[in-house]
Amino acid sequence: MAAAAAALLSAWFWNERFWLPHNVTWADLAAAPGPEGGGGGARYPQAGHVLSAFPLALGIFAVRLLFERFIAKPCAIKLGVQDRGPHRAQPNAILEKVFTSITKCPDGRRLEGLSKQLDWDVRKIQRWFRHRRNQDKPTILTKFCESMWRFTFYLSIFSYGLKFIWSSPWFWDTRQCWYNYPFQPLTSSLFCYYIMELAFYWSLMFSQFTDIKRKDFLIMFVHHLATIGLITFSYMNNMLRVGTLVLCLHDASDFLLEAAKLANYAKYQRLCDATFILFGVVFIVTRLGIYPFWILNTTLFESWELIGPYPSWWLFNGLLVTLQVLHIIWSCLIIRIAYKALLRGKVSKDDRSDVESSSEEDDMTSNSTKGIFSTSSNGANRINGHVASAQWAEEE
């Protein structure tokens, strides 16, 4: 009974009339292309191929740990990035019990009660809770190492992807993405590029539970899951050619954001501001210019002309159009961030996760400065999904 139900579910999920163009079957894509229909050529993408991303994702995660320890950390120390955490809270058994058992952010009524119980000023108790929340946060050094790893990977995968598609005919003529679709052979370079991207996002899924905890944890989790789904979907559907264009286009700005964060952590403020402005320009040009007029043009109009619509075509384009809506939202946020930064004279802090203000002056100024980079966009800003979040922290 269970086997029959599983077979029925599998048949429903892999329905050829949903996934593939008319008159194409999965059996057609299982055969190797060759002269006169014979074998001997490169094979088409198969669903089982995506499983190779799992061991590769674990390998990427292991490389990351080694990179952060033996490369990123020495670089950070050489740049003067301090390995010190936030100010620790004064030991107090009563407040610690409230913090761990009741609430980490007591309301005014509870603060008044604790003030009477401890004979402390309410402001002092607020400061204690702020320090207590901050003391478990990662150090600037930890955040520098994380950003340096992301910068290195993003720059590497973008360079590889650009080199690959530069020599591909569909980069110069996007109609090549649909000629003879879906009977387009899978080359080793194309396989490596796609599976590497997929593996990286699986590694982000794993590492999200050990990375710096941010307020947009759930958003990022859903984003990584959606990104993995999109990459997997386009692979199994053999939309690899247009997929490589989408991946490379979205990779173009991510390493710039991480570079700006690195400059910020190392306290090179002018470099930070300049790099962030460059990131904003590249982001807006690629997401509001190239993406709709190049990518969406070929997926919506050229593909309609050459292969015609079918059910999964609508799904794929619906997701890409949704992505464009997110691009518009994020671009507006980046413009707003840049405008406020220019008024203030420098880039502000990442409100998602990092250290809360601990000085008394910050209590009076936080409303005017906090949250300029709180867009929670590290997630869905790209189909291959790392973040182009416009946020980072300038720690206290």
Short mmCIF file of C-alpha atoms in Angstrom, two decimals:
data_model
loop_
_atom_site.label_atom_id
_atom_site.label_comp_id
_atom_site.label_asym_id
_atom_site.label_seq_id
_atom_site.Cartn_x
_atom_site.Cartn_y
_atom_site.Cartn_z
CA MET A 1 0.00 0.00 0.00
CA ALA A 2 2.76 2.43 0.96
CA ALA A 3 4.74 1.56 -2.16
CA ALA A 4 1.69 2.15 -4.34
CA ALA A 5 1.03 5.51 -2.67
CA ALA A 6 4.67 6.53 -3.15
CA ALA A 7 4.54 5.52 -6.81
CA LEU A 8 1.33 7.49 -7.29
CA LEU A 9 2.83 10.55 -5.61
CA SER A 10 5.99 10.27 -7.71
CA ALA A 11 3.97 9.97 -10.92
CA TRP A 12 1.92 13.02 -9.94
CA PHE A 13 4.98 15.11 -9.04
CA TRP A 14 6.96 14.19 -12.15
CA ASN A 15 4.06 14.67 -14.52
CA GLU A 16 5.63 15.25 -17.93
CA ARG A 17 2.83 17.51 -19.09
CA PHE A 18 3.66 19.93 -16.27
CA TRP A 19 7.47 19.90 -16.41
CA LEU A 20 8.23 19.51 -20.10
CA PRO A 21 7.15 21.05 -23.40
CA HIS A 22 4.56 19.26 -25.51
CA ASN A 23 5.63 15.97 -27.10
CA VAL A 24 8.69 15.66 -24.83
CA THR A 25 9.05 12.90 -22.21
CA TRP A 26 11.52 12.13 -19.46
CA ALA A 27 12.61 9.12 -21.48
CA ASP A 28 13.71 11.45 -24.27
CA LEU A 29 15.97 13.31 -21.86
CA ALA A 30 17.40 10.11 -20.44
CA ALA A 31 19.09 9.24 -23.73
CA ALA A 32 22.48 10.65 -24.65
CA PRO A 33 22.43 12.91 -27.71
CA GLY A 34 24.61 12.11 -30.65
CA PRO A 35 24.75 12.16 -34.45
CA GLU A 36 21.49 10.99 -36.07
CA GLY A 37 20.00 10.38 -32.63
CA GLY A 38 22.73 7.99 -31.62
CA GLY A 39 24.64 7.90 -28.36
CA GLY A 40 28.11 9.00 -27.54
CA GLY A 41 27.42 12.63 -26.72
CA ALA A 42 27.20 14.52 -23.45
CA ARG A 43 24.18 13.59 -21.39
CA TYR A 44 21.26 15.76 -20.41
CA PRO A 45 20.70 16.85 -16.80
CA GLN A 46 19.18 14.15 -14.60
CA ALA A 47 17.35 14.57 -11.30
CA GLY A 48 19.89 12.37 -9.54
CA HIS A 49 22.70 14.77 -10.39
CA VAL A 50 21.56 17.27 -7.77
CA LEU A 51 22.37 14.77 -5.03
CA SER A 52 26.05 15.38 -5.66
CA ALA A 53 25.55 18.85 -4.19
CA PHE A 54 25.21 17.41 -0.66
CA PRO A 55 28.73 16.02 -0.16
CA LEU A 56 30.09 19.06 -1.99
CA ALA A 57 28.17 21.35 0.40
CA LEU A 58 29.76 19.61 3.37
CA GLY A 59 33.15 20.02 1.71
CA ILE A 60 32.51 23.75 1.18
CA PHE A 61 31.52 24.09 4.83
CA ALA A 62 34.72 22.36 5.92
CA VAL A 63 36.82 24.59 3.63
CA ARG A 64 35.09 27.60 5.11
CA LEU A 65 36.06 26.61 8.65
CA LEU A 66 39.69 26.19 7.60
CA PHE A 67 39.64 29.43 5.62
CA GLU A 68 38.26 31.47 8.50
CA ARG A 69 40.78 30.05 10.95
CA PHE A 70 43.98 30.05 8.92
CA ILE A 71 43.46 32.84 6.38
CA ALA A 72 40.70 35.24 7.43
CA LYS A 73 41.65 35.48 11.10
CA PRO A 74 45.35 36.31 10.50
CA CYS A 75 44.28 38.91 7.93
CA ALA A 76 41.87 40.46 10.41
CA ILE A 77 44.49 40.62 13.14
CA LYS A 78 46.97 42.20 10.75
CA LEU A 79 44.39 44.87 9.87
CA GLY A 80 43.87 45.61 13.54
CA VAL A 81 40.41 44.06 13.88
CA GLN A 82 39.99 43.43 17.59
CA ASP A 83 38.97 40.08 19.01
CA ARG A 84 36.94 41.55 21.83
CA GLY A 85 33.31 41.13 22.61
CA PRO A 86 30.81 43.64 23.95
CA HIS A 87 30.88 44.96 27.49
CA ARG A 88 29.84 42.18 29.88
CA ALA A 89 27.00 42.68 32.33
CA GLN A 90 27.74 42.95 36.03
CA PRO A 91 26.97 39.60 37.72
CA ASN A 92 23.56 39.71 39.39
CA ALA A 93 21.64 36.55 40.32
CA ILE A 94 18.19 38.17 40.36
CA LEU A 95 18.52 39.87 36.99
CA GLU A 96 20.14 36.79 35.49
CA LYS A 97 17.17 34.69 36.59
CA VAL A 98 14.74 37.16 35.02
CA PHE A 99 16.82 37.22 31.84
CA THR A 100 17.06 33.45 31.42
CA SER A 101 13.65 32.40 32.74
CA ILE A 102 11.19 35.24 32.10
CA THR A 103 12.19 37.87 29.55
CA LYS A 104 15.23 39.38 27.91
CA CYS A 105 13.43 42.69 27.36
CA PRO A 106 11.46 43.58 30.50
CA ASP A 107 8.63 46.07 30.19
CA GLY A 108 8.28 49.23 32.27
CA ARG A 109 6.26 47.59 35.02
CA ARG A 110 8.80 44.83 35.56
CA LEU A 111 11.65 47.35 35.45
CA GLU A 112 9.99 49.33 38.23
CA GLY A 113 9.61 46.20 40.32
CA LEU A 114 13.24 45.21 39.84
CA SER A 115 14.31 48.75 40.64
CA LYS A 116 12.59 48.58 44.02
CA GLN A 117 13.84 45.07 44.70
CA LEU A 118 17.48 45.87 43.93
CA ASP A 119 17.45 49.53 44.86
CA TRP A 120 18.84 50.28 41.41
CA ASP A 121 17.91 53.08 39.07
CA VAL A 122 15.66 51.94 36.20
CA ARG A 123 18.17 53.22 33.68
CA LYS A 124 20.91 51.12 35.27
CA ILE A 125 18.72 48.02 35.00
CA GLN A 126 17.98 48.79 31.34
CA ARG A 127 21.71 49.09 30.74
CA TRP A 128 22.30 45.76 32.47
CA PHE A 129 19.81 43.98 30.21
CA ARG A 130 21.34 45.63 27.16
CA HIS A 131 24.82 44.48 28.16
CA ARG A 132 23.50 41.01 28.95
CA ARG A 133 21.87 40.68 25.53
CA ASN A 134 25.04 41.90 23.85
CA GLN A 135 27.55 39.72 25.65
CA ASP A 136 26.49 36.61 23.76
CA LYS A 137 26.90 38.34 20.42
CA PRO A 138 29.90 37.54 18.20
CA THR A 139 33.00 39.68 18.13
CA ILE A 140 33.98 41.97 15.28
CA LEU A 141 36.71 39.46 14.42
CA THR A 142 34.15 36.69 14.00
CA LYS A 143 32.03 38.83 11.71
CA PHE A 144 35.08 39.89 9.71
CA CYS A 145 36.02 36.25 9.12
CA GLU A 146 32.49 35.38 8.02
CA SER A 147 32.36 38.30 5.58
CA MET A 148 35.82 37.53 4.22
CA TRP A 149 34.75 33.98 3.43
CA ARG A 150 31.63 35.19 1.66
CA PHE A 151 33.62 37.82 -0.23
CA THR A 152 36.14 35.21 -1.39
CA PHE A 153 33.52 32.73 -2.53
CA TYR A 154 31.27 35.31 -4.19
CA LEU A 155 34.18 36.83 -6.10
CA SER A 156 35.49 33.40 -7.12
CA ILE A 157 32.15 32.04 -8.32
CA PHE A 158 31.37 35.30 -10.16
CA SER A 159 34.74 35.21 -11.90
CA TYR A 160 34.28 31.57 -12.89
CA GLY A 161 30.71 32.16 -14.05
CA LEU A 162 31.62 35.24 -16.09
CA LYS A 163 34.50 33.42 -17.75
CA PHE A 164 32.23 30.49 -18.55
CA ILE A 165 29.30 32.41 -20.03
CA TRP A 166 31.61 34.83 -21.86
CA SER A 167 32.61 31.97 -24.14
CA SER A 168 29.04 30.66 -24.39
CA PRO A 169 26.94 31.53 -27.46
CA TRP A 170 23.81 32.26 -25.40
CA PHE A 171 25.62 35.12 -23.62
CA TRP A 172 25.84 37.01 -26.92
CA ASP A 173 22.52 35.82 -28.32
CA THR A 174 19.94 34.92 -25.67
CA ARG A 175 17.77 33.17 -28.25
CA GLN A 176 20.39 30.41 -28.06
CA CYS A 177 18.91 29.58 -24.65
CA TRP A 178 15.83 28.16 -26.43
CA TYR A 179 17.09 26.71 -29.68
CA ASN A 180 16.52 22.94 -29.62
CA TYR A 181 15.20 23.18 -26.04
CA PRO A 182 15.12 20.97 -23.99
CA PHE A 183 17.58 18.86 -26.00
CA GLN A 184 20.64 20.86 -24.98
CA PRO A 185 23.63 18.75 -23.87
CA LEU A 186 25.11 19.14 -20.42
CA THR A 187 28.82 19.99 -20.54
CA SER A 188 31.21 19.39 -17.65
CA SER A 189 31.83 23.13 -17.16
CA LEU A 190 28.11 23.86 -17.03
CA PHE A 191 27.57 21.00 -14.59
CA CYS A 192 30.37 22.21 -12.29
CA TYR A 193 29.10 25.79 -12.27
CA TYR A 194 25.51 24.86 -11.49
CA ILE A 195 26.25 22.21 -8.88
CA MET A 196 28.80 24.47 -7.18
CA GLU A 197 26.18 27.20 -6.83
CA LEU A 198 23.64 24.70 -5.53
CA ALA A 199 26.14 23.23 -3.08
CA PHE A 200 27.02 26.68 -1.76
CA TYR A 201 23.41 27.40 -0.90
CA TRP A 202 23.07 24.06 0.78
CA SER A 203 26.17 24.95 2.80
CA LEU A 204 24.46 28.23 3.76
CA MET A 205 21.50 26.22 4.96
CA PHE A 206 23.81 24.15 7.17
CA SER A 207 25.90 27.06 8.42
CA GLN A 208 22.94 29.33 9.15
CA PHE A 209 22.50 27.46 12.42
CA THR A 210 26.12 28.16 13.45
CA ASP A 211 26.61 31.59 11.89
CA ILE A 212 25.93 34.95 13.49
CA LYS A 213 22.28 34.91 14.50
CA ARG A 214 20.31 37.71 12.88
CA LYS A 215 16.80 38.99 13.22
CA ASP A 216 16.00 37.89 9.69
CA PHE A 217 16.97 34.26 10.38
CA LEU A 218 13.58 32.89 9.30
CA ILE A 219 13.46 35.10 6.20
CA MET A 220 16.94 33.95 5.23
CA PHE A 221 16.03 30.32 5.86
CA VAL A 222 13.00 30.58 3.57
CA HIS A 223 15.09 32.46 1.01
CA HIS A 224 17.83 29.82 0.90
CA LEU A 225 15.17 27.13 0.60
CA ALA A 226 13.49 28.97 -2.29
CA THR A 227 16.84 29.56 -3.97
CA ILE A 228 17.73 25.89 -3.74
CA GLY A 229 14.32 25.08 -5.19
CA LEU A 230 14.81 27.44 -8.12
CA ILE A 231 18.29 26.15 -8.95
CA THR A 232 17.13 22.54 -8.67
CA PHE A 233 14.01 23.23 -10.73
CA SER A 234 15.93 24.90 -13.55
CA TYR A 235 18.53 22.11 -13.53
CA MET A 236 16.05 19.25 -13.79
CA ASN A 237 14.07 21.17 -16.40
CA ASN A 238 17.28 21.79 -18.38
CA MET A 239 16.89 25.56 -18.31
CA LEU A 240 20.59 25.72 -17.56
CA ARG A 241 21.55 28.24 -20.19
CA VAL A 242 19.26 30.99 -19.01
CA GLY A 243 19.96 29.85 -15.45
CA THR A 244 23.66 30.62 -15.85
CA LEU A 245 22.78 34.15 -16.97
CA VAL A 246 20.59 34.68 -13.92
CA LEU A 247 23.19 33.27 -11.55
CA CYS A 248 26.08 35.33 -12.90
CA LEU A 249 24.01 38.52 -13.04
CA HIS A 250 23.05 38.19 -9.38
CA ASP A 251 26.61 37.32 -8.37
CA ALA A 252 27.86 40.60 -9.80
CA SER A 253 27.08 42.75 -6.75
CA ASP A 254 27.31 40.40 -3.76
CA PHE A 255 31.07 40.45 -3.35
CA LEU A 256 31.00 44.26 -3.34
CA LEU A 257 28.66 44.30 -0.36
CA GLU A 258 30.93 41.92 1.53
CA ALA A 259 33.93 44.09 0.62
CA ALA A 260 32.17 47.12 2.10
CA LYS A 261 31.45 45.16 5.27
CA LEU A 262 35.09 44.15 5.53
CA ALA A 263 36.17 47.77 5.19
CA ASN A 264 33.65 48.73 7.84
CA TYR A 265 34.88 46.12 10.32
CA ALA A 266 38.48 47.21 9.69
CA LYS A 267 37.37 50.86 10.23
CA TYR A 268 38.30 52.09 6.77
CA GLN A 269 35.22 54.27 6.63
CA ARG A 270 35.91 56.06 3.35
CA LEU A 271 36.64 52.77 1.62
CA CYS A 272 33.50 51.35 3.16
CA ASP A 273 31.34 54.21 1.90
CA ALA A 274 32.88 54.17 -1.58
CA THR A 275 32.48 50.41 -1.91
CA PHE A 276 28.89 50.55 -0.73
CA ILE A 277 28.09 53.24 -3.29
CA LEU A 278 29.70 51.07 -5.98
CA PHE A 279 27.64 48.12 -4.74
CA GLY A 280 24.48 50.20 -4.94
CA VAL A 281 25.23 51.30 -8.50
CA VAL A 282 26.02 47.76 -9.67
CA PHE A 283 22.97 46.37 -7.86
CA ILE A 284 20.58 48.88 -9.42
CA VAL A 285 22.08 48.61 -12.92
CA THR A 286 22.01 44.80 -12.92
CA ARG A 287 18.65 44.33 -11.16
CA LEU A 288 16.63 47.21 -12.62
CA GLY A 289 18.35 47.49 -16.00
CA ILE A 290 19.99 44.32 -17.27
CA TYR A 291 17.69 41.83 -15.51
CA PRO A 292 14.32 43.00 -16.90
CA PHE A 293 15.57 44.01 -20.36
CA TRP A 294 17.85 41.02 -20.89
CA ILE A 295 16.76 38.12 -18.69
CA LEU A 296 12.99 38.66 -18.53
CA ASN A 297 12.93 39.59 -22.20
CA THR A 298 14.31 36.20 -23.19
CA THR A 299 12.36 34.12 -20.65
CA LEU A 300 9.02 35.81 -21.38
CA PHE A 301 9.12 36.78 -25.04
CA GLU A 302 11.87 34.93 -26.89
CA SER A 303 11.02 31.62 -25.22
CA TRP A 304 7.31 32.16 -26.00
CA GLU A 305 8.19 32.65 -29.66
CA LEU A 306 10.58 29.70 -29.91
CA ILE A 307 9.14 26.99 -27.63
CA GLY A 308 5.75 28.33 -26.49
CA PRO A 309 4.35 28.27 -22.96
CA TYR A 310 3.64 25.14 -20.91
CA PRO A 311 2.74 24.75 -17.20
CA SER A 312 6.22 24.86 -15.64
CA TRP A 313 7.11 27.73 -18.01
CA TRP A 314 4.48 29.83 -16.26
CA LEU A 315 5.84 28.82 -12.86
CA PHE A 316 9.42 29.63 -13.80
CA ASN A 317 8.55 33.03 -15.22
CA GLY A 318 6.23 33.79 -12.33
CA LEU A 319 9.13 33.29 -9.94
CA LEU A 320 11.44 35.44 -12.06
CA VAL A 321 8.88 38.25 -12.22
CA THR A 322 8.41 38.01 -8.45
CA LEU A 323 12.16 38.34 -8.14
CA GLN A 324 12.01 41.53 -10.17
CA VAL A 325 9.46 42.97 -7.76
CA LEU A 326 11.87 42.24 -4.92
CA HIS A 327 14.66 43.91 -6.89
CA ILE A 328 12.59 47.09 -7.06
CA ILE A 329 11.90 47.02 -3.33
CA TRP A 330 15.54 46.42 -2.43
CA SER A 331 16.75 49.09 -4.82
CA CYS A 332 14.47 51.63 -3.18
CA LEU A 333 15.85 50.61 0.22
CA ILE A 334 19.45 50.90 -0.99
CA ILE A 335 18.76 54.36 -2.42
CA ARG A 336 17.20 55.41 0.87
CA ILE A 337 20.17 54.00 2.80
CA ALA A 338 22.66 55.80 0.56
CA TYR A 339 20.73 59.06 0.88
CA LYS A 340 20.67 58.88 4.67
CA ALA A 341 24.33 57.88 4.72
CA LEU A 342 25.23 60.92 2.66
CA LEU A 343 23.30 63.15 5.05
CA ARG A 344 25.01 61.60 8.06
CA GLY A 345 28.42 61.41 6.44
CA LYS A 346 28.93 57.68 6.75
CA VAL A 347 27.31 54.29 6.49
CA SER A 348 25.34 53.21 9.52
CA LYS A 349 24.94 49.95 11.30
CA ASP A 350 23.36 46.60 10.57
CA ASP A 351 20.31 46.46 12.75
CA ARG A 352 19.63 42.83 12.02
CA SER A 353 21.86 41.19 14.49
CA ASP A 354 24.75 43.01 15.84
CA VAL A 355 25.62 44.70 19.08
CA GLU A 356 23.07 47.00 20.62
CA SER A 357 24.15 50.47 21.67
CA SER A 358 25.46 50.37 25.19
CA SER A 359 26.32 53.95 25.94
CA GLU A 360 23.98 56.46 27.46
CA GLU A 361 24.43 58.71 24.45
CA ASP A 362 23.09 55.95 22.21
CA ASP A 363 19.87 55.90 24.22
CA MET A 364 19.24 59.47 23.09
CA THR A 365 20.40 59.06 19.47
CA SER A 366 19.31 55.58 18.54
CA ASN A 367 16.02 56.72 17.05
CA SER A 368 17.85 58.86 14.52
CA THR A 369 20.61 56.44 13.58
CA LYS A 370 19.45 52.90 14.23
CA GLY A 371 18.00 50.83 11.48
CA ILE A 372 19.29 52.63 8.42
CA PHE A 373 20.57 49.28 7.22
CA SER A 374 17.75 47.13 8.47
CA THR A 375 16.28 45.97 5.21
CA SER A 376 16.37 42.23 5.91
CA SER A 377 17.16 41.63 2.30
CA ASN A 378 19.88 39.17 2.71
CA GLY A 379 17.64 36.73 1.49
CA ALA A 380 15.75 36.84 -1.55
CA ASN A 381 17.69 39.24 -3.53
CA ARG A 382 18.83 36.78 -6.05
CA ILE A 383 17.83 33.47 -7.51
CA ASN A 384 21.01 31.85 -6.39
CA GLY A 385 20.51 33.44 -3.26
CA HIS A 386 23.10 34.93 -1.12
CA VAL A 387 22.24 37.96 -0.01
CA ALA A 388 22.55 41.32 -1.17
CA SER A 389 21.55 42.67 2.10
CA ALA A 390 22.22 46.32 2.51
CA GLN A 391 23.14 45.98 6.09
CA TRP A 392 26.06 45.63 8.38
CA ALA A 393 27.20 46.73 11.72
CA GLU A 394 29.52 49.32 12.97
CA GLU A 395 30.01 47.83 16.37
CA GLU A 396 30.37 49.80 19.53
#
